[in-house]
Amino acid sequence: MHAAFAGLALGLSLIVAIGAQNAFVLRQGLMRSHVLAVCMVCAVSDAVLIAAGVAGFGALTTAVPWLETAMRWAGAGFLGWYGARTLLSAWHGTQTLAAGQLAGSLSGAVLSCLALTWLNPHVYLDTVMLLGAVSASYDNKLAFALGAMAGSFLFFFSLGYGARALAPVFARPVAWRWLDLGIGATMWAIAARLVLGG
């Protein structure tokens, strides 16, 4: 149980910070648009990455030095494009929240979520390398991995479905403009950090 709780605590601490993936989940939750699918994609992706890290996949990035650079530039390009799209939405600022509205297709939401997850080099550094390295200090690596995976499921589903509590605030277009502005700025800040190698 000690290893499981350690995995849970570390897993939560790594994903709680607002980033591209979390901002996307929050937005989908506010729109009540494909929330289950988006939360599942995020949580299952994290579970796969955690399993890979605990199984020793982190050694691959050491063995293939160019992999990190390639992931960094691919992630920066995608985040730059997504940030621009979100900032454009903030500029137009006509969106309001209607209960239960669907924004975009299921496939579009899932593909965006997959890109925000798998093209983000920080996901590999945090989930694969860091969690993988920390798991080595526990005798029961499986319990540690399961705890970290539980943390991902708990966080993403809480974020996606908990966003509904903010629905009254986002019934006004100005609230969406501020949210889109914040999300776009976050995406561009992460992209800039990736380009600068931070």
PDB file of C-alpha atoms in Angstrom:
ATOM      1  CA  MET A   1       0.000   0.000   0.000  1.00  0.00           C
ATOM      2  CA  HIS A   2       2.920   2.347   0.684  1.00  0.00           C
ATOM      3  CA  ALA A   3       4.123   2.016  -2.915  1.00  0.00           C
ATOM      4  CA  ALA A   4       0.585   2.495  -4.264  1.00  0.00           C
ATOM      5  CA  PHE A   5       0.046   5.690  -2.257  1.00  0.00           C
ATOM      6  CA  ALA A   6       3.463   6.989  -3.298  1.00  0.00           C
ATOM      7  CA  GLY A   7       2.577   6.348  -6.948  1.00  0.00           C
ATOM      8  CA  LEU A   8      -0.802   8.039  -6.497  1.00  0.00           C
ATOM      9  CA  ALA A   9       0.720  11.124  -4.850  1.00  0.00           C
ATOM     10  CA  LEU A  10       3.523  11.518  -7.383  1.00  0.00           C
ATOM     11  CA  GLY A  11       1.214  10.849 -10.331  1.00  0.00           C
ATOM     12  CA  LEU A  12      -1.241  13.514  -9.150  1.00  0.00           C
ATOM     13  CA  SER A  13       1.503  16.037  -8.449  1.00  0.00           C
ATOM     14  CA  LEU A  14       2.827  15.690 -11.999  1.00  0.00           C
ATOM     15  CA  ILE A  15      -0.479  16.192 -13.808  1.00  0.00           C
ATOM     16  CA  VAL A  16      -2.268  18.767 -11.638  1.00  0.00           C
ATOM     17  CA  ALA A  17      -0.413  21.728 -13.168  1.00  0.00           C
ATOM     18  CA  ILE A  18      -2.344  23.388 -15.990  1.00  0.00           C
ATOM     19  CA  GLY A  19      -0.921  22.363 -19.312  1.00  0.00           C
ATOM     20  CA  ALA A  20      -2.117  21.817 -22.851  1.00  0.00           C
ATOM     21  CA  GLN A  21      -3.796  18.494 -22.129  1.00  0.00           C
ATOM     22  CA  ASN A  22      -5.508  19.670 -18.932  1.00  0.00           C
ATOM     23  CA  ALA A  23      -6.737  22.868 -20.585  1.00  0.00           C
ATOM     24  CA  PHE A  24      -8.276  20.796 -23.382  1.00  0.00           C
ATOM     25  CA  VAL A  25     -10.026  18.466 -20.903  1.00  0.00           C
ATOM     26  CA  LEU A  26     -11.332  21.493 -18.987  1.00  0.00           C
ATOM     27  CA  ARG A  27     -12.710  23.053 -22.162  1.00  0.00           C
ATOM     28  CA  GLN A  28     -14.413  19.830 -23.252  1.00  0.00           C
ATOM     29  CA  GLY A  29     -15.874  19.434 -19.768  1.00  0.00           C
ATOM     30  CA  LEU A  30     -17.270  22.957 -19.816  1.00  0.00           C
ATOM     31  CA  MET A  31     -18.927  22.285 -23.170  1.00  0.00           C
ATOM     32  CA  ARG A  32     -20.042  18.804 -22.027  1.00  0.00           C
ATOM     33  CA  SER A  33     -18.659  17.606 -25.317  1.00  0.00           C
ATOM     34  CA  HIS A  34     -17.350  14.039 -25.576  1.00  0.00           C
ATOM     35  CA  VAL A  35     -16.147  14.222 -21.950  1.00  0.00           C
ATOM     36  CA  LEU A  36     -16.081  10.468 -21.345  1.00  0.00           C
ATOM     37  CA  ALA A  37     -14.042   9.782 -24.483  1.00  0.00           C
ATOM     38  CA  VAL A  38     -11.588  12.618 -23.779  1.00  0.00           C
ATOM     39  CA  CYS A  39     -11.084  11.595 -20.145  1.00  0.00           C
ATOM     40  CA  MET A  40     -10.615   7.960 -21.171  1.00  0.00           C
ATOM     41  CA  VAL A  41      -8.051   8.851 -23.850  1.00  0.00           C
ATOM     42  CA  CYS A  42      -6.038  10.916 -21.353  1.00  0.00           C
ATOM     43  CA  ALA A  43      -6.209   8.396 -18.527  1.00  0.00           C
ATOM     44  CA  VAL A  44      -5.504   5.335 -20.688  1.00  0.00           C
ATOM     45  CA  SER A  45      -2.640   7.128 -22.456  1.00  0.00           C
ATOM     46  CA  ASP A  46      -1.150   7.979 -19.067  1.00  0.00           C
ATOM     47  CA  ALA A  47      -1.583   4.378 -17.936  1.00  0.00           C
ATOM     48  CA  VAL A  48       0.287   3.121 -21.014  1.00  0.00           C
ATOM     49  CA  LEU A  49       3.090   5.642 -20.469  1.00  0.00           C
ATOM     50  CA  ILE A  50       3.329   4.839 -16.750  1.00  0.00           C
ATOM     51  CA  ALA A  51       3.498   1.112 -17.519  1.00  0.00           C
ATOM     52  CA  ALA A  52       6.217   1.780 -20.092  1.00  0.00           C
ATOM     53  CA  GLY A  53       8.184   3.905 -17.628  1.00  0.00           C
ATOM     54  CA  VAL A  54       7.963   1.360 -14.832  1.00  0.00           C
ATOM     55  CA  ALA A  55       8.941  -1.384 -17.303  1.00  0.00           C
ATOM     56  CA  GLY A  56      12.083   0.571 -18.220  1.00  0.00           C
ATOM     57  CA  PHE A  57      11.118   2.369 -21.435  1.00  0.00           C
ATOM     58  CA  GLY A  58      12.942   5.461 -20.215  1.00  0.00           C
ATOM     59  CA  ALA A  59      16.173   3.804 -21.342  1.00  0.00           C
ATOM     60  CA  LEU A  60      15.014   4.180 -24.968  1.00  0.00           C
ATOM     61  CA  THR A  61      15.281   7.974 -24.887  1.00  0.00           C
ATOM     62  CA  THR A  62      18.817   7.596 -23.579  1.00  0.00           C
ATOM     63  CA  ALA A  63      19.683   5.063 -26.277  1.00  0.00           C
ATOM     64  CA  VAL A  64      18.137   7.162 -29.072  1.00  0.00           C
ATOM     65  CA  PRO A  65      19.290  10.744 -28.355  1.00  0.00           C
ATOM     66  CA  TRP A  66      17.505  12.365 -31.330  1.00  0.00           C
ATOM     67  CA  LEU A  67      14.106  11.076 -30.174  1.00  0.00           C
ATOM     68  CA  GLU A  68      13.714  13.779 -27.521  1.00  0.00           C
ATOM     69  CA  THR A  69      14.542  16.556 -30.016  1.00  0.00           C
ATOM     70  CA  ALA A  70      12.101  15.186 -32.587  1.00  0.00           C
ATOM     71  CA  MET A  71       9.331  14.958 -29.982  1.00  0.00           C
ATOM     72  CA  ARG A  72      10.129  18.461 -28.762  1.00  0.00           C
ATOM     73  CA  TRP A  73       9.793  20.065 -32.227  1.00  0.00           C
ATOM     74  CA  ALA A  74       6.687  18.065 -33.157  1.00  0.00           C
ATOM     75  CA  GLY A  75       5.064  19.057 -29.872  1.00  0.00           C
ATOM     76  CA  ALA A  76       6.015  22.727 -30.288  1.00  0.00           C
ATOM     77  CA  GLY A  77       4.567  22.809 -33.812  1.00  0.00           C
ATOM     78  CA  PHE A  78       1.275  21.278 -32.749  1.00  0.00           C
ATOM     79  CA  LEU A  79       0.938  23.471 -29.659  1.00  0.00           C
ATOM     80  CA  GLY A  80       1.721  26.588 -31.718  1.00  0.00           C
ATOM     81  CA  TRP A  81      -1.044  25.735 -34.178  1.00  0.00           C
ATOM     82  CA  TYR A  82      -3.551  24.798 -31.465  1.00  0.00           C
ATOM     83  CA  GLY A  83      -2.738  27.956 -29.488  1.00  0.00           C
ATOM     84  CA  ALA A  84      -3.265  30.115 -32.570  1.00  0.00           C
ATOM     85  CA  ARG A  85      -6.627  28.496 -33.198  1.00  0.00           C
ATOM     86  CA  THR A  86      -7.706  29.080 -29.592  1.00  0.00           C
ATOM     87  CA  LEU A  87      -6.521  32.701 -29.605  1.00  0.00           C
ATOM     88  CA  LEU A  88      -8.479  33.261 -32.816  1.00  0.00           C
ATOM     89  CA  SER A  89     -11.549  31.916 -31.032  1.00  0.00           C
ATOM     90  CA  ALA A  90     -10.887  34.365 -28.173  1.00  0.00           C
ATOM     91  CA  TRP A  91     -10.622  37.217 -30.695  1.00  0.00           C
ATOM     92  CA  HIS A  92     -14.022  36.432 -32.212  1.00  0.00           C
ATOM     93  CA  GLY A  93     -15.490  35.860 -28.748  1.00  0.00           C
ATOM     94  CA  THR A  94     -19.008  34.865 -29.724  1.00  0.00           C
ATOM     95  CA  GLN A  95     -19.158  31.480 -28.018  1.00  0.00           C
ATOM     96  CA  THR A  96     -21.523  30.830 -25.129  1.00  0.00           C
ATOM     97  CA  LEU A  97     -22.273  27.697 -23.197  1.00  0.00           C
ATOM     98  CA  ALA A  98     -25.542  25.924 -23.841  1.00  0.00           C
ATOM     99  CA  ALA A  99     -26.188  22.938 -21.602  1.00  0.00           C
ATOM    100  CA  GLY A 100     -25.342  19.710 -23.320  1.00  0.00           C
ATOM    101  CA  GLN A 101     -24.151  21.326 -26.547  1.00  0.00           C
ATOM    102  CA  LEU A 102     -21.717  19.389 -28.689  1.00  0.00           C
ATOM    103  CA  ALA A 103     -18.761  21.223 -30.157  1.00  0.00           C
ATOM    104  CA  GLY A 104     -17.025  19.330 -32.930  1.00  0.00           C
ATOM    105  CA  SER A 105     -17.004  15.667 -33.773  1.00  0.00           C
ATOM    106  CA  LEU A 106     -16.006  12.796 -31.517  1.00  0.00           C
ATOM    107  CA  SER A 107     -13.151  11.874 -33.844  1.00  0.00           C
ATOM    108  CA  GLY A 108     -11.890  15.470 -33.833  1.00  0.00           C
ATOM    109  CA  ALA A 109     -11.953  15.619 -30.030  1.00  0.00           C
ATOM    110  CA  VAL A 110     -10.175  12.266 -29.690  1.00  0.00           C
ATOM    111  CA  LEU A 111      -7.512  13.150 -32.295  1.00  0.00           C
ATOM    112  CA  SER A 112      -6.842  16.516 -30.645  1.00  0.00           C
ATOM    113  CA  CYS A 113      -6.584  14.828 -27.271  1.00  0.00           C
ATOM    114  CA  LEU A 114      -4.213  12.170 -28.617  1.00  0.00           C
ATOM    115  CA  ALA A 115      -2.011  14.830 -30.215  1.00  0.00           C
ATOM    116  CA  LEU A 116      -1.930  16.954 -27.048  1.00  0.00           C
ATOM    117  CA  THR A 117      -0.938  13.863 -25.088  1.00  0.00           C
ATOM    118  CA  TRP A 118       1.487  11.998 -27.319  1.00  0.00           C
ATOM    119  CA  LEU A 119       3.194  14.990 -28.977  1.00  0.00           C
ATOM    120  CA  ASN A 120       4.082  16.569 -25.634  1.00  0.00           C
ATOM    121  CA  PRO A 121       7.687  15.720 -24.678  1.00  0.00           C
ATOM    122  CA  HIS A 122       7.018  16.721 -21.068  1.00  0.00           C
ATOM    123  CA  VAL A 123       4.589  13.809 -20.826  1.00  0.00           C
ATOM    124  CA  TYR A 124       7.457  11.443 -21.583  1.00  0.00           C
ATOM    125  CA  LEU A 125       9.826  13.184 -19.206  1.00  0.00           C
ATOM    126  CA  ASP A 126       7.308  13.206 -16.336  1.00  0.00           C
ATOM    127  CA  THR A 127       5.367  10.014 -16.884  1.00  0.00           C
ATOM    128  CA  VAL A 128       7.909   7.704 -18.466  1.00  0.00           C
ATOM    129  CA  MET A 129      11.265   8.842 -17.188  1.00  0.00           C
ATOM    130  CA  LEU A 130      10.503  10.381 -13.786  1.00  0.00           C
ATOM    131  CA  LEU A 131       7.863   7.899 -12.657  1.00  0.00           C
ATOM    132  CA  GLY A 132       9.960   5.082 -14.117  1.00  0.00           C
ATOM    133  CA  ALA A 133      13.022   6.226 -12.196  1.00  0.00           C
ATOM    134  CA  VAL A 134      11.138   6.682  -8.911  1.00  0.00           C
ATOM    135  CA  SER A 135       9.456   3.281  -9.255  1.00  0.00           C
ATOM    136  CA  ALA A 136      12.895   1.647  -9.175  1.00  0.00           C
ATOM    137  CA  SER A 137      13.182   2.545  -5.490  1.00  0.00           C
ATOM    138  CA  TYR A 138      10.107   0.449  -4.599  1.00  0.00           C
ATOM    139  CA  ASP A 139      10.077  -3.313  -4.237  1.00  0.00           C
ATOM    140  CA  ASN A 140       6.481  -3.472  -5.421  1.00  0.00           C
ATOM    141  CA  LYS A 141       6.689  -1.655  -8.763  1.00  0.00           C
ATOM    142  CA  LEU A 142       3.272  -2.934  -9.811  1.00  0.00           C
ATOM    143  CA  ALA A 143       1.589  -1.290  -6.807  1.00  0.00           C
ATOM    144  CA  PHE A 144       3.458   1.956  -7.525  1.00  0.00           C
ATOM    145  CA  ALA A 145       2.357   1.887 -11.178  1.00  0.00           C
ATOM    146  CA  LEU A 146      -1.259   1.112 -10.267  1.00  0.00           C
ATOM    147  CA  GLY A 147      -1.271   3.980  -7.754  1.00  0.00           C
ATOM    148  CA  ALA A 148       0.052   6.408 -10.385  1.00  0.00           C
ATOM    149  CA  MET A 149      -2.500   5.155 -12.921  1.00  0.00           C
ATOM    150  CA  ALA A 150      -5.304   5.586 -10.373  1.00  0.00           C
ATOM    151  CA  GLY A 151      -4.124   9.172  -9.878  1.00  0.00           C
ATOM    152  CA  SER A 152      -4.465   9.857 -13.607  1.00  0.00           C
ATOM    153  CA  PHE A 153      -7.968   8.401 -13.791  1.00  0.00           C
ATOM    154  CA  LEU A 154      -9.023  10.318 -10.668  1.00  0.00           C
ATOM    155  CA  PHE A 155      -7.632  13.625 -11.931  1.00  0.00           C
ATOM    156  CA  PHE A 156      -8.881  13.551 -15.515  1.00  0.00           C
ATOM    157  CA  PHE A 157     -12.407  12.421 -14.653  1.00  0.00           C
ATOM    158  CA  SER A 158     -12.615  14.968 -11.821  1.00  0.00           C
ATOM    159  CA  LEU A 159     -11.437  17.732 -14.169  1.00  0.00           C
ATOM    160  CA  GLY A 160     -13.675  16.717 -17.070  1.00  0.00           C
ATOM    161  CA  TYR A 161     -16.868  16.211 -15.093  1.00  0.00           C
ATOM    162  CA  GLY A 162     -16.111  18.742 -12.345  1.00  0.00           C
ATOM    163  CA  ALA A 163     -15.923  21.502 -14.960  1.00  0.00           C
ATOM    164  CA  ARG A 164     -19.722  21.399 -15.116  1.00  0.00           C
ATOM    165  CA  ALA A 165     -19.836  23.290 -11.822  1.00  0.00           C
ATOM    166  CA  LEU A 166     -18.446  26.287 -13.723  1.00  0.00           C
ATOM    167  CA  ALA A 167     -21.147  26.125 -16.396  1.00  0.00           C
ATOM    168  CA  PRO A 168     -23.121  29.186 -15.138  1.00  0.00           C
ATOM    169  CA  VAL A 169     -19.998  31.331 -15.419  1.00  0.00           C
ATOM    170  CA  PHE A 170     -19.419  30.239 -19.016  1.00  0.00           C
ATOM    171  CA  ALA A 171     -22.951  31.081 -20.111  1.00  0.00           C
ATOM    172  CA  ARG A 172     -21.468  34.526 -20.935  1.00  0.00           C
ATOM    173  CA  PRO A 173     -19.274  35.078 -24.029  1.00  0.00           C
ATOM    174  CA  VAL A 174     -16.737  37.170 -22.070  1.00  0.00           C
ATOM    175  CA  ALA A 175     -15.906  34.176 -19.841  1.00  0.00           C
ATOM    176  CA  TRP A 176     -15.152  32.051 -22.909  1.00  0.00           C
ATOM    177  CA  ARG A 177     -12.946  34.796 -24.305  1.00  0.00           C
ATOM    178  CA  TRP A 178     -10.879  34.815 -21.121  1.00  0.00           C
ATOM    179  CA  LEU A 179     -10.699  31.012 -21.035  1.00  0.00           C
ATOM    180  CA  ASP A 180      -9.624  30.807 -24.684  1.00  0.00           C
ATOM    181  CA  LEU A 181      -7.108  33.586 -24.126  1.00  0.00           C
ATOM    182  CA  GLY A 182      -5.655  31.713 -21.144  1.00  0.00           C
ATOM    183  CA  ILE A 183      -5.556  28.400 -22.994  1.00  0.00           C
ATOM    184  CA  GLY A 184      -3.975  29.939 -26.093  1.00  0.00           C
ATOM    185  CA  ALA A 185      -1.338  31.722 -24.009  1.00  0.00           C
ATOM    186  CA  THR A 186      -0.600  28.490 -22.134  1.00  0.00           C
ATOM    187  CA  MET A 187      -0.173  26.568 -25.393  1.00  0.00           C
ATOM    188  CA  TRP A 188       2.184  29.186 -26.815  1.00  0.00           C
ATOM    189  CA  ALA A 189       4.178  29.400 -23.579  1.00  0.00           C
ATOM    190  CA  ILE A 190       4.681  25.620 -23.577  1.00  0.00           C
ATOM    191  CA  ALA A 191       5.572  25.672 -27.289  1.00  0.00           C
ATOM    192  CA  ALA A 192       8.143  28.425 -26.677  1.00  0.00           C
ATOM    193  CA  ARG A 193       9.626  26.480 -23.786  1.00  0.00           C
ATOM    194  CA  LEU A 194       9.931  23.416 -26.023  1.00  0.00           C
ATOM    195  CA  VAL A 195      11.613  25.395 -28.814  1.00  0.00           C
ATOM    196  CA  LEU A 196      14.045  26.914 -26.318  1.00  0.00           C
ATOM    197  CA  GLY A 197      14.762  23.465 -24.919  1.00  0.00           C
ATOM    198  CA  GLY A 198      13.351  24.153 -21.462  1.00  0.00           C
TER     199      GLY A 198
END
